[in-house]
Short mmCIF file of C-alpha atoms in Angstrom, two decimals:
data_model
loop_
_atom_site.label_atom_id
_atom_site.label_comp_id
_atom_site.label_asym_id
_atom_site.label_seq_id
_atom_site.Cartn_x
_atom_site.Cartn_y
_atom_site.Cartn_z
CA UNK A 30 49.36 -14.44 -19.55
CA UNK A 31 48.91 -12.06 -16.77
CA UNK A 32 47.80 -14.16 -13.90
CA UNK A 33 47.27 -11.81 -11.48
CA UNK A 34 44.13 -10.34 -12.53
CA UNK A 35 41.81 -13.21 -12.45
CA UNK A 36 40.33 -12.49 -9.28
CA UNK A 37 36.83 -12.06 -8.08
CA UNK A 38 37.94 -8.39 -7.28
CA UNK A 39 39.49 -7.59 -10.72
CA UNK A 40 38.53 -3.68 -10.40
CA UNK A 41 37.94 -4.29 -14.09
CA UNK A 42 33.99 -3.99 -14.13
CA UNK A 43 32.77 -0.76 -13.44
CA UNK A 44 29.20 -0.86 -13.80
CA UNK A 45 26.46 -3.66 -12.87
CA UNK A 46 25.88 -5.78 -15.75
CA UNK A 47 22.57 -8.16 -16.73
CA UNK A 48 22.83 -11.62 -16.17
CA UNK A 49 23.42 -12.73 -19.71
CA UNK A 50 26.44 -9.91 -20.33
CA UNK A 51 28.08 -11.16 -16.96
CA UNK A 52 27.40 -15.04 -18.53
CA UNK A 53 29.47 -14.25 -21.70
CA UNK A 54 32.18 -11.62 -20.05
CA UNK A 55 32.86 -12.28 -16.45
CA UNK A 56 36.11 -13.86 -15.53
CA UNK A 57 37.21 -12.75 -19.37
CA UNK A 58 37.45 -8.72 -18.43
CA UNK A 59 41.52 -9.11 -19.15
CA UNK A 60 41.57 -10.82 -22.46
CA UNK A 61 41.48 -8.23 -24.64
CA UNK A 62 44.33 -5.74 -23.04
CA UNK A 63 46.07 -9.47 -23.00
CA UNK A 64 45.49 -9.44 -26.91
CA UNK A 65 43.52 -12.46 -26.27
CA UNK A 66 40.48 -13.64 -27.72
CA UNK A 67 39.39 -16.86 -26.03
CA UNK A 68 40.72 -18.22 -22.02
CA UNK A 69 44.08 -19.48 -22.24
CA UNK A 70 44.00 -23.06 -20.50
CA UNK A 71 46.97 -23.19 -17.81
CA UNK A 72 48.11 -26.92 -17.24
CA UNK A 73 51.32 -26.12 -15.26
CA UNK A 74 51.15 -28.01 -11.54
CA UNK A 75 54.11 -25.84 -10.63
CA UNK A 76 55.62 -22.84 -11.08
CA UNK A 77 59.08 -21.10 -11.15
CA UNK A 78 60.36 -18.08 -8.73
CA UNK A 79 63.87 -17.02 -7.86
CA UNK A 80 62.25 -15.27 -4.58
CA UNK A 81 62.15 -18.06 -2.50
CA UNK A 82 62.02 -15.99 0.99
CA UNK A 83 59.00 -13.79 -0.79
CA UNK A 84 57.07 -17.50 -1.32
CA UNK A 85 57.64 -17.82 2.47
CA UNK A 86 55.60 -15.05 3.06
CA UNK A 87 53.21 -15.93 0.43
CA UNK A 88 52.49 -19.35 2.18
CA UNK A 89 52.69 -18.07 5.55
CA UNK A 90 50.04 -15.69 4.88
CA UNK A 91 47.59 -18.02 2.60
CA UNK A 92 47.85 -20.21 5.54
CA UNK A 93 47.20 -17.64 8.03
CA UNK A 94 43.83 -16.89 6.03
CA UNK A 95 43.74 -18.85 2.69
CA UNK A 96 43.51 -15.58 0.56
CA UNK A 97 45.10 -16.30 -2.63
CA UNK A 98 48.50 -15.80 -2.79
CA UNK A 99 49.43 -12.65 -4.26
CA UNK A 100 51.49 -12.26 -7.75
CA UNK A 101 52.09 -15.15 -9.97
CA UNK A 102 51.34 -19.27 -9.15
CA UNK A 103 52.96 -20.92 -6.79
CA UNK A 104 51.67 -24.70 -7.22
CA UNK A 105 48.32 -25.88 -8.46
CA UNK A 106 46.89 -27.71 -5.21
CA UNK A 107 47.31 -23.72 -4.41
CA UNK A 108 45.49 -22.45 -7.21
CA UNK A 109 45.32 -22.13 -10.75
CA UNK A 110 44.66 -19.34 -13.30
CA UNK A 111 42.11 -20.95 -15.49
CA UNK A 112 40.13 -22.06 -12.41
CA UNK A 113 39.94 -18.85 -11.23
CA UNK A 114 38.42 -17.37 -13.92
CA UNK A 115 35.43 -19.65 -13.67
CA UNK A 116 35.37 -18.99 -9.58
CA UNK A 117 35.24 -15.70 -10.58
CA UNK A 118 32.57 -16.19 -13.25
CA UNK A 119 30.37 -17.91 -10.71
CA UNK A 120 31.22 -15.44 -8.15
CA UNK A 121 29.53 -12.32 -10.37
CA UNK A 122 26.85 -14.54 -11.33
CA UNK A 123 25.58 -15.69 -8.11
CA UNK A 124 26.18 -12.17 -6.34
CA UNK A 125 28.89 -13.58 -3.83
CA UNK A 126 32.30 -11.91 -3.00
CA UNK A 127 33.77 -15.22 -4.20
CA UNK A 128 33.69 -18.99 -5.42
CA UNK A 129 35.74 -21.56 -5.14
CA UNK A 130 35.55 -24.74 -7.08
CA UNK A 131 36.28 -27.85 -6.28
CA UNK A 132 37.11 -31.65 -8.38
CA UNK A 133 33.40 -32.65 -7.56
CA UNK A 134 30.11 -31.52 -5.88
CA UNK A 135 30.73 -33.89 -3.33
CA UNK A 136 34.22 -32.33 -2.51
CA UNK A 137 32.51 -28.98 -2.09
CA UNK A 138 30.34 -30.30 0.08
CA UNK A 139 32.89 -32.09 2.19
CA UNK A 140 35.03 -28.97 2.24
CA UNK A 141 32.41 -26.92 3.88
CA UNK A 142 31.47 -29.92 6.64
CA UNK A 143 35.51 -30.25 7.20
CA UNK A 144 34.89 -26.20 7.79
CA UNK A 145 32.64 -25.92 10.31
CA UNK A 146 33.55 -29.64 12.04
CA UNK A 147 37.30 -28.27 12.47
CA UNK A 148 35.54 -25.54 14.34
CA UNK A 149 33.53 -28.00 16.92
CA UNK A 150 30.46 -27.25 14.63
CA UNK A 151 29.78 -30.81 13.93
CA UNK A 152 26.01 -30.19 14.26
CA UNK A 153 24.02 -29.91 11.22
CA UNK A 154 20.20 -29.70 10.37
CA UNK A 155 18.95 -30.54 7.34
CA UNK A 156 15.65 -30.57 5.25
CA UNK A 157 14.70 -33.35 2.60
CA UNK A 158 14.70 -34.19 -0.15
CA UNK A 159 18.61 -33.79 -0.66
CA UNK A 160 20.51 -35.17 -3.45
CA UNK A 161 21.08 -38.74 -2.51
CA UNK A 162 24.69 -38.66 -1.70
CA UNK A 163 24.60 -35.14 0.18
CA UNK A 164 21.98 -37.55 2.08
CA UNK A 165 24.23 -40.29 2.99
CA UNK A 166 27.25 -37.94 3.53
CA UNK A 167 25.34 -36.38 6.52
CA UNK A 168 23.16 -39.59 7.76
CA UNK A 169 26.15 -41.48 7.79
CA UNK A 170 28.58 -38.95 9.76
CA UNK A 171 31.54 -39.94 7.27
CA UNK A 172 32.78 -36.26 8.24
CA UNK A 173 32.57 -36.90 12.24
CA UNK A 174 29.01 -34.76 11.76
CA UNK A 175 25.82 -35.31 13.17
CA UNK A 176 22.74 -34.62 11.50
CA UNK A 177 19.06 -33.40 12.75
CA UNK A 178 16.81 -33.76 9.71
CA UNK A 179 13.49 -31.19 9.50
CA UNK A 180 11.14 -29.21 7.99
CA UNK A 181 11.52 -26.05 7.22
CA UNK A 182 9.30 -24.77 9.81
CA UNK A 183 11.31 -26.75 12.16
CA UNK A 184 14.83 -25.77 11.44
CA UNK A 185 14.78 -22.29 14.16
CA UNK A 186 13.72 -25.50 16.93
CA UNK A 187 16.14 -27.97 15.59
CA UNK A 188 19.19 -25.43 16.42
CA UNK A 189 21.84 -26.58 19.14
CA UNK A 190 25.00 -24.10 20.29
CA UNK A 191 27.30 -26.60 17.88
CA UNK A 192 25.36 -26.09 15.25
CA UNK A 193 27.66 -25.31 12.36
CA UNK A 194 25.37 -25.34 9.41
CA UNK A 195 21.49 -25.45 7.94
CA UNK A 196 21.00 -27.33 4.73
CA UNK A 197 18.31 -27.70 2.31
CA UNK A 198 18.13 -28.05 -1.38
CA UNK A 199 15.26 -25.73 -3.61
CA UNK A 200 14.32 -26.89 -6.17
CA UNK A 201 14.88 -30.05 -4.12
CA UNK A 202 16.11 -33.03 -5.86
CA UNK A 203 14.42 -34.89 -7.24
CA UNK A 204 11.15 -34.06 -6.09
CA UNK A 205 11.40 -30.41 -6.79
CA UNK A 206 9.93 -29.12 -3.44
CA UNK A 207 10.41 -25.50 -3.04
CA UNK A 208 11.87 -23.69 0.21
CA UNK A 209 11.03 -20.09 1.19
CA UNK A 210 14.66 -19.42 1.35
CA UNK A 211 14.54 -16.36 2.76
CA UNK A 212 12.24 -17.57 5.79
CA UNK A 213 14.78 -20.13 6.33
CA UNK A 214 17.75 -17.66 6.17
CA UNK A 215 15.80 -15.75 9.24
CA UNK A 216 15.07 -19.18 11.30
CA UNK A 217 19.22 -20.31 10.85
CA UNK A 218 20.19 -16.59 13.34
CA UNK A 219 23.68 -16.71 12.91
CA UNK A 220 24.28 -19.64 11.39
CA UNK A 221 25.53 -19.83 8.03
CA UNK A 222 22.67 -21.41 5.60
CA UNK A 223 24.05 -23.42 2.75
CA UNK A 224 21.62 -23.58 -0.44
CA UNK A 225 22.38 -26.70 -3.22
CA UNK A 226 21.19 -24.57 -6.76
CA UNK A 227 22.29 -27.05 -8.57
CA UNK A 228 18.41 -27.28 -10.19
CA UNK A 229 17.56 -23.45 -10.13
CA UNK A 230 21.23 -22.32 -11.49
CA UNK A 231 22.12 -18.50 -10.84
CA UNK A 232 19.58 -17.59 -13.94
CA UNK A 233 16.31 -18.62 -11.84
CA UNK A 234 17.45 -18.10 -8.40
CA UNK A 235 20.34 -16.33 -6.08
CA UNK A 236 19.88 -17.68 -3.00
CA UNK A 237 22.68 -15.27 -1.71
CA UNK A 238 20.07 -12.30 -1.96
CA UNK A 239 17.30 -14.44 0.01
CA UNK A 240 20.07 -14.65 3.02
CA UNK A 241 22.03 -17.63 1.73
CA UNK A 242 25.76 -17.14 2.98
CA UNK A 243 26.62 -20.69 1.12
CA UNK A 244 25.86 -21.74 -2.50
CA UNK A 245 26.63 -24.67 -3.92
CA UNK A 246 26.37 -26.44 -7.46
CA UNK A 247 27.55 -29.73 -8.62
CA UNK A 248 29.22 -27.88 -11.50
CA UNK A 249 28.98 -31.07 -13.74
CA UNK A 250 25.09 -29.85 -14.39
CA UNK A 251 23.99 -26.76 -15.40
CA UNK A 252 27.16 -25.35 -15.41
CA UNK A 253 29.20 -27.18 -17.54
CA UNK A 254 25.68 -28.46 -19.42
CA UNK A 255 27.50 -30.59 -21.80
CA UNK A 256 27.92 -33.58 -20.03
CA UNK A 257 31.64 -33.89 -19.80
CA UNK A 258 32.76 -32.44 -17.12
CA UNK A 259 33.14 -33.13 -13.52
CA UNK A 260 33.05 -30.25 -10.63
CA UNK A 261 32.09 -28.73 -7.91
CA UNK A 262 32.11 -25.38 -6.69
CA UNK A 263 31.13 -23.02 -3.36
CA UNK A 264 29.65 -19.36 -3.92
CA UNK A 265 30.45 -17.56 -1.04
CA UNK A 266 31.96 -14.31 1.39
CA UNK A 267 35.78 -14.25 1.03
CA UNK A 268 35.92 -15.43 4.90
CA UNK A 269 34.75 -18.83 3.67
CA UNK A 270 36.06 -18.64 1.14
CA UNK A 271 39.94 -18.63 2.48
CA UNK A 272 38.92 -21.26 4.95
CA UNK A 273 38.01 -23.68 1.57
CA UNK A 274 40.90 -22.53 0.05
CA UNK A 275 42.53 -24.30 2.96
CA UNK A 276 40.65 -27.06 3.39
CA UNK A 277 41.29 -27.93 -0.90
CA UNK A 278 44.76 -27.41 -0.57
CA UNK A 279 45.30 -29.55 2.28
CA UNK A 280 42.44 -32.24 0.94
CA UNK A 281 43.58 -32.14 -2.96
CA UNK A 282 40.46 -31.83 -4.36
CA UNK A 283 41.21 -29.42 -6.69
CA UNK A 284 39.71 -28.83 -10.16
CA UNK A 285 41.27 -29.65 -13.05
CA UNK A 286 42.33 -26.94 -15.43
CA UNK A 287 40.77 -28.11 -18.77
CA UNK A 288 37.72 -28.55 -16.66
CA UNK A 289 37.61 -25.25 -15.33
CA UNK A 290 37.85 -24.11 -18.92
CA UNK A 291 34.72 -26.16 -19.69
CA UNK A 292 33.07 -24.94 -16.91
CA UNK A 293 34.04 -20.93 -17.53
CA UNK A 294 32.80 -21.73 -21.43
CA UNK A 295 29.87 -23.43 -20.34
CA UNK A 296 28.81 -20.35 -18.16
CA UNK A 297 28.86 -18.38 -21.51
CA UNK A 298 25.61 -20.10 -22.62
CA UNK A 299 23.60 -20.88 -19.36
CA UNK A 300 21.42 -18.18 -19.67
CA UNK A 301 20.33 -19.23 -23.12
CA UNK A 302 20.06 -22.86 -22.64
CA UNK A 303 18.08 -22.56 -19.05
CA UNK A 304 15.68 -20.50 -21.43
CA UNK A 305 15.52 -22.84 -23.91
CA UNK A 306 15.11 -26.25 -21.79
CA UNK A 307 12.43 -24.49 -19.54
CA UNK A 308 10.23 -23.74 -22.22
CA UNK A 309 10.30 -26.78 -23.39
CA UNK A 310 10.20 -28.32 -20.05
CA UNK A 311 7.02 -26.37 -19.22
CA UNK A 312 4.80 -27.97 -22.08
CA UNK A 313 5.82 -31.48 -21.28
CA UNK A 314 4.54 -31.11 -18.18
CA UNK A 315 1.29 -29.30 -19.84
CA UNK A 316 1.03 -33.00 -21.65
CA UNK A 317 2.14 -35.27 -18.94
CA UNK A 318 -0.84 -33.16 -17.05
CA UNK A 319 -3.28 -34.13 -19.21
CA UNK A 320 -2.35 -37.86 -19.97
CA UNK A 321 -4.17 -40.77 -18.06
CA UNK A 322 -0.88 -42.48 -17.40
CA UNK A 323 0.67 -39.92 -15.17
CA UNK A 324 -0.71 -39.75 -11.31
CA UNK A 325 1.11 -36.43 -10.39
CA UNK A 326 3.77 -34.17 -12.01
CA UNK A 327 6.23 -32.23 -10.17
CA UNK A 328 7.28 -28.68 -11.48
CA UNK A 329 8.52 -26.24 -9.36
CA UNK A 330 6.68 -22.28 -9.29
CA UNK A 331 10.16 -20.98 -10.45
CA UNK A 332 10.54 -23.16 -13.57
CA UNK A 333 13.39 -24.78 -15.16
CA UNK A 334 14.56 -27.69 -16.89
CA UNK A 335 13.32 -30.11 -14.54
CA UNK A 336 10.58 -32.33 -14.63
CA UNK A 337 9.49 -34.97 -12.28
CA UNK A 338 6.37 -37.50 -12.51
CA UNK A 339 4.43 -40.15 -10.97
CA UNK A 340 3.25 -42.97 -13.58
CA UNK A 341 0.49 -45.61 -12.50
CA UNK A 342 2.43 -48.30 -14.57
CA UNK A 343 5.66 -49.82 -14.11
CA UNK A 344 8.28 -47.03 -14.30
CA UNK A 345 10.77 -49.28 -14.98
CA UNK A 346 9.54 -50.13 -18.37
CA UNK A 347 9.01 -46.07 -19.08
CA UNK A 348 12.71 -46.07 -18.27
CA UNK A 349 13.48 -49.69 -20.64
CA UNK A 350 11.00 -47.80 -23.45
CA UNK A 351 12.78 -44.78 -23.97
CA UNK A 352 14.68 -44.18 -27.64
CA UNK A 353 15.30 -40.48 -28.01
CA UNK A 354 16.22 -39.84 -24.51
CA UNK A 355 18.95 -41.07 -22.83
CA UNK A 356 18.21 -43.20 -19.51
CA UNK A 357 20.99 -42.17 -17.19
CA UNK A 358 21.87 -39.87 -14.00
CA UNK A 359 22.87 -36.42 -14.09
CA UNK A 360 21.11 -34.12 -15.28
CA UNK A 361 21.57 -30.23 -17.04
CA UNK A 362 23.03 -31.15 -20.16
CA UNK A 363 21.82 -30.33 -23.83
CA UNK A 364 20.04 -33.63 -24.44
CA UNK A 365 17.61 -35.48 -22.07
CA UNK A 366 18.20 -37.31 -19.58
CA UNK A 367 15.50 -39.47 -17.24
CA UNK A 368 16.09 -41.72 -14.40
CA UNK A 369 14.30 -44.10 -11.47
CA UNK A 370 15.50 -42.30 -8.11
CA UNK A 371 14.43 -44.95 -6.43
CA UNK A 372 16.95 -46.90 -7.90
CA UNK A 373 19.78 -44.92 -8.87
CA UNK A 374 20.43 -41.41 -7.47
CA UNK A 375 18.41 -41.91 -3.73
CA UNK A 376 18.53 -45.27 -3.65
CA UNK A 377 21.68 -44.80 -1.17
CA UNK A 378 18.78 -43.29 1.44
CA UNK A 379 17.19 -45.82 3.81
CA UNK A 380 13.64 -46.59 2.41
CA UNK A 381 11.59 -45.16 4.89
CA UNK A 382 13.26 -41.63 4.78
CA UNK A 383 13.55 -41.71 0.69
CA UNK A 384 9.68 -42.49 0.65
CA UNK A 385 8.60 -40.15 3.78
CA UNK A 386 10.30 -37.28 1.21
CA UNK A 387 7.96 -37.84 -1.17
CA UNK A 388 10.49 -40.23 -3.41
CA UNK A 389 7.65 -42.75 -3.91
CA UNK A 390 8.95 -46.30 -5.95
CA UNK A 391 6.58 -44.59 -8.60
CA UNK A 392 8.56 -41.12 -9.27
CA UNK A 393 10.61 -40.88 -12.81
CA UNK A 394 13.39 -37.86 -13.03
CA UNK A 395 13.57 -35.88 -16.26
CA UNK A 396 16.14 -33.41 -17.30
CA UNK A 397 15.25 -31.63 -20.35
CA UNK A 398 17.70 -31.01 -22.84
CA UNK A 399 17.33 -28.88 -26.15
CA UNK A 400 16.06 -31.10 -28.28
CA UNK A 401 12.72 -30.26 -29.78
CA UNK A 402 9.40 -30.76 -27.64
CA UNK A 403 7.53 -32.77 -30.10
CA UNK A 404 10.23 -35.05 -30.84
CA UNK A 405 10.52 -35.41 -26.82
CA UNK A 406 6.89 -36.16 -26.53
CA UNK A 407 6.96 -38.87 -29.16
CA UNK A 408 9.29 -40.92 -27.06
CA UNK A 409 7.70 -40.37 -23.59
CA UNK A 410 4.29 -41.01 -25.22
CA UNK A 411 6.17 -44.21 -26.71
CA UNK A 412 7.68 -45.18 -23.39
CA UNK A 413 4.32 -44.71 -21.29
CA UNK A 414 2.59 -47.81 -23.34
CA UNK A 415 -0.67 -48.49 -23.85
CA UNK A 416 -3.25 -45.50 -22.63
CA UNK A 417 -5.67 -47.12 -20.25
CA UNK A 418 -9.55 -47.09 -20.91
CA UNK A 419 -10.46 -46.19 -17.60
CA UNK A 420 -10.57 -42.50 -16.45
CA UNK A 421 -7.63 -40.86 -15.19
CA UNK A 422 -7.26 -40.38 -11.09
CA UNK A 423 -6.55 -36.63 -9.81
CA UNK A 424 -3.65 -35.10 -11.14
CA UNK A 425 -1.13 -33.12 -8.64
CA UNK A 426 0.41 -30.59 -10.97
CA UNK A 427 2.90 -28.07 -9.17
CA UNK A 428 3.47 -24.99 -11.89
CA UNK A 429 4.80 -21.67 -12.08
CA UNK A 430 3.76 -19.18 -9.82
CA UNK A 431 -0.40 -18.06 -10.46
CA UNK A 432 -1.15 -15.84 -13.35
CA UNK A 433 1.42 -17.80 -15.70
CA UNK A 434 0.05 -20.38 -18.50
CA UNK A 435 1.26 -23.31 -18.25
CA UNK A 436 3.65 -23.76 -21.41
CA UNK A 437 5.39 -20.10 -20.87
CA UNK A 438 9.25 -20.44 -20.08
CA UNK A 439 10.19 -19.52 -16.62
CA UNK A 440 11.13 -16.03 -16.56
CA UNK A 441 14.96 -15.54 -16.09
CA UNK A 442 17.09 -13.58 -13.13
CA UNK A 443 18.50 -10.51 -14.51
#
């Protein structure tokens, strides 16, 4: 295969293209000159050259700034073909100059805090909620950083001269708390804003055009939306981008080539399931609205697939009750997922600062798949017991944005 024209600057495209046509054809633009049909999957860790003098300079100058190497391979810590047609997939999608992916969300995230600390940025602020682990990474300073946490009003005041990097998550997980990115974006100045859209995905939200230099999925959601694969990956300028490279190549945690396949295929059908699962999304929450054994439902204003929601009983038995869907973590794959954060995914975060989030011992996790709503409902209404005879308390029901009903699917990026 021709591996040199896998690139986030291809020169292939021409024209802009919607959403869904980039979904299906970006990092693909080569097959068909290639007399290919589908992404050849690359599994080589090395590869030969004769030149050895002309890989000098190659290496030299990836090291000097962590551009990929021109011409062919040189070793897959370095980069691999297959990958990089899913960086450059994610790249067009999210509106960034580049991507680069990574063997986990968590080693994306590490790669940009081993970024800005090996700058003397160790400083970062913070809001919550953040997905548990990106909360522990940060309270705990596993990465020599040091973390102010705030609200987003208070992230301009919570700046210091080493501060290397604002974080917040929107939707957040797993409350689904929305940001005004862009507001945010002004408040960081100069400093480089990182965005987690794992929730939103590229179809609801580009936090790049809202100011967001940083982008980050845990590619095992959304992404891959199949539930069996595991990645991570940074949408971003090509600066930061060459300074990941590094960081990966030095670190090892690179993504695998059959998962970067995945990941690239999975791409091909976001669009369409994000439609799909928000609709359906949407009236659940119409009927967990309306039933007396729900005290609040989160939904964010932009939509999606996510659904989160107070019970009065015991959620652990609404998690034991459950037949249809599957009571796990993760989230963004075709069937449904539901979980306790309290217990599982935040339960990592000290107490005190899981609760003061708004993670209350009460709050249940859903990630809506594509199965169909009213076999969904059957289950939840199954797993929610016995309705109670008294009347209902106030219900807390965040929805799309005013003017939309409440069972319309989230209207899509494009």
């Amino acid at each position: 295969m021709d591996t040199t024209s896998t690139r986030a600057h291809d020169g292939v495209r021409t024209a802009p293209r919607a959403l869904a046509t980039e979904a299906v054809h970006a990092g693909r633009d080569d097959l068909a000159r290639q007399g290919l049909h589908a992404p050849p999957i690359d599994l080589s860790t090395t590869y030969p050259s004769y030149d050895s003098r002309g890989e000098a300079a190659r290496i030299d100058a990836f090291a000097t700034t962590g551009a990929e190497p021109d011409g062919p391979p040189v070793y897959g810590r370095l980069g691999n073909p297959t990958v990089a047609r899913f960086e450059t997939a994610l790249a067009r999608l999210e509106g960034t100059e580049a991507a680069v992916a990574f063997a986990s969300g968590m080693a994306a995230l590490s790669a940009v805090l081993l970024v800005r600390g090996s700058m003397g940025l160790r400083h970062v602020v913070a809001v919550r909620p953040l997905y548990g682990c990106s909360d522990h990474l940060l309270t705990a300073g596993l990465l020599g950083s040091e973390v102010t946490w705030t609200d987003p009003a208070g992230v301009a005041d919570a700046l210091r001269p080493d501060t290397g990097l604002v974080i917040v998550e929107s939707p957040a997980n797993p409350t689904l708390a929305e940001v005004d990115l862009r507001a945010v974006a002004h408040a960081c100045g100069s400093v480089p804003l990182l965005v987690d859209n794992t929730f939103a995905t590229p179809v609801l939200q580009r936090p790049a055009e809202h100011g967001a230099r940083l982008v980050l999925h845990s590619a095992t959601k959304y992404l891959g939306g199949h539930g069996d694969v595991l990645a991570g990956v940074v949408a971003c300028d090509e600066e930061f981008a060459g300074r990941l490279r590094q960081v990966r190549f030095a670190t090892g945690g690179v993504l695998h080539p059959l998962a970067g396949y995945l990941l690239l295929r999975g791409l091909s059908t976001l669009p369409v399931r994000v439609r799909a699962a928000s609709a359906t999304a949407a009236e659940l929450v119409r009927r967990l609205a309306a039933d007396p054994r729900v005290a609040r439902v989160h939904y964010p204003s932009i939509g999606g697939a996510m659904v989160a929601f107070e019970v009065y009983g015991d959620p652990h038995e609404v998690i034991a009750g459950v037949r249809l869907i599957t009571p796990a973590v993760s989230l963004g794959s075709v069937d449904t997922l539901i979980q306790h954060p309290a217990s599982i995914s935040h339960r990592i975060v000290d107490a005190d600062d899981r609760r003061g989030a708004g993670v209350s011992d009460q709050l249940l996790r859903m990630s809506v798949g594509l199965e169909d709503v009213d076999d969904l409902w059957s289950d939840l209404d199954g797993a929610l017991g016995r309705r109670p005879e008294r009347a209902r308390g106030c219900t807390d029901v965040r929805l799309r944005r005013a003017g939309a009903s409440n069972h319309e699917a989230p209207a899509l990026a494009d």
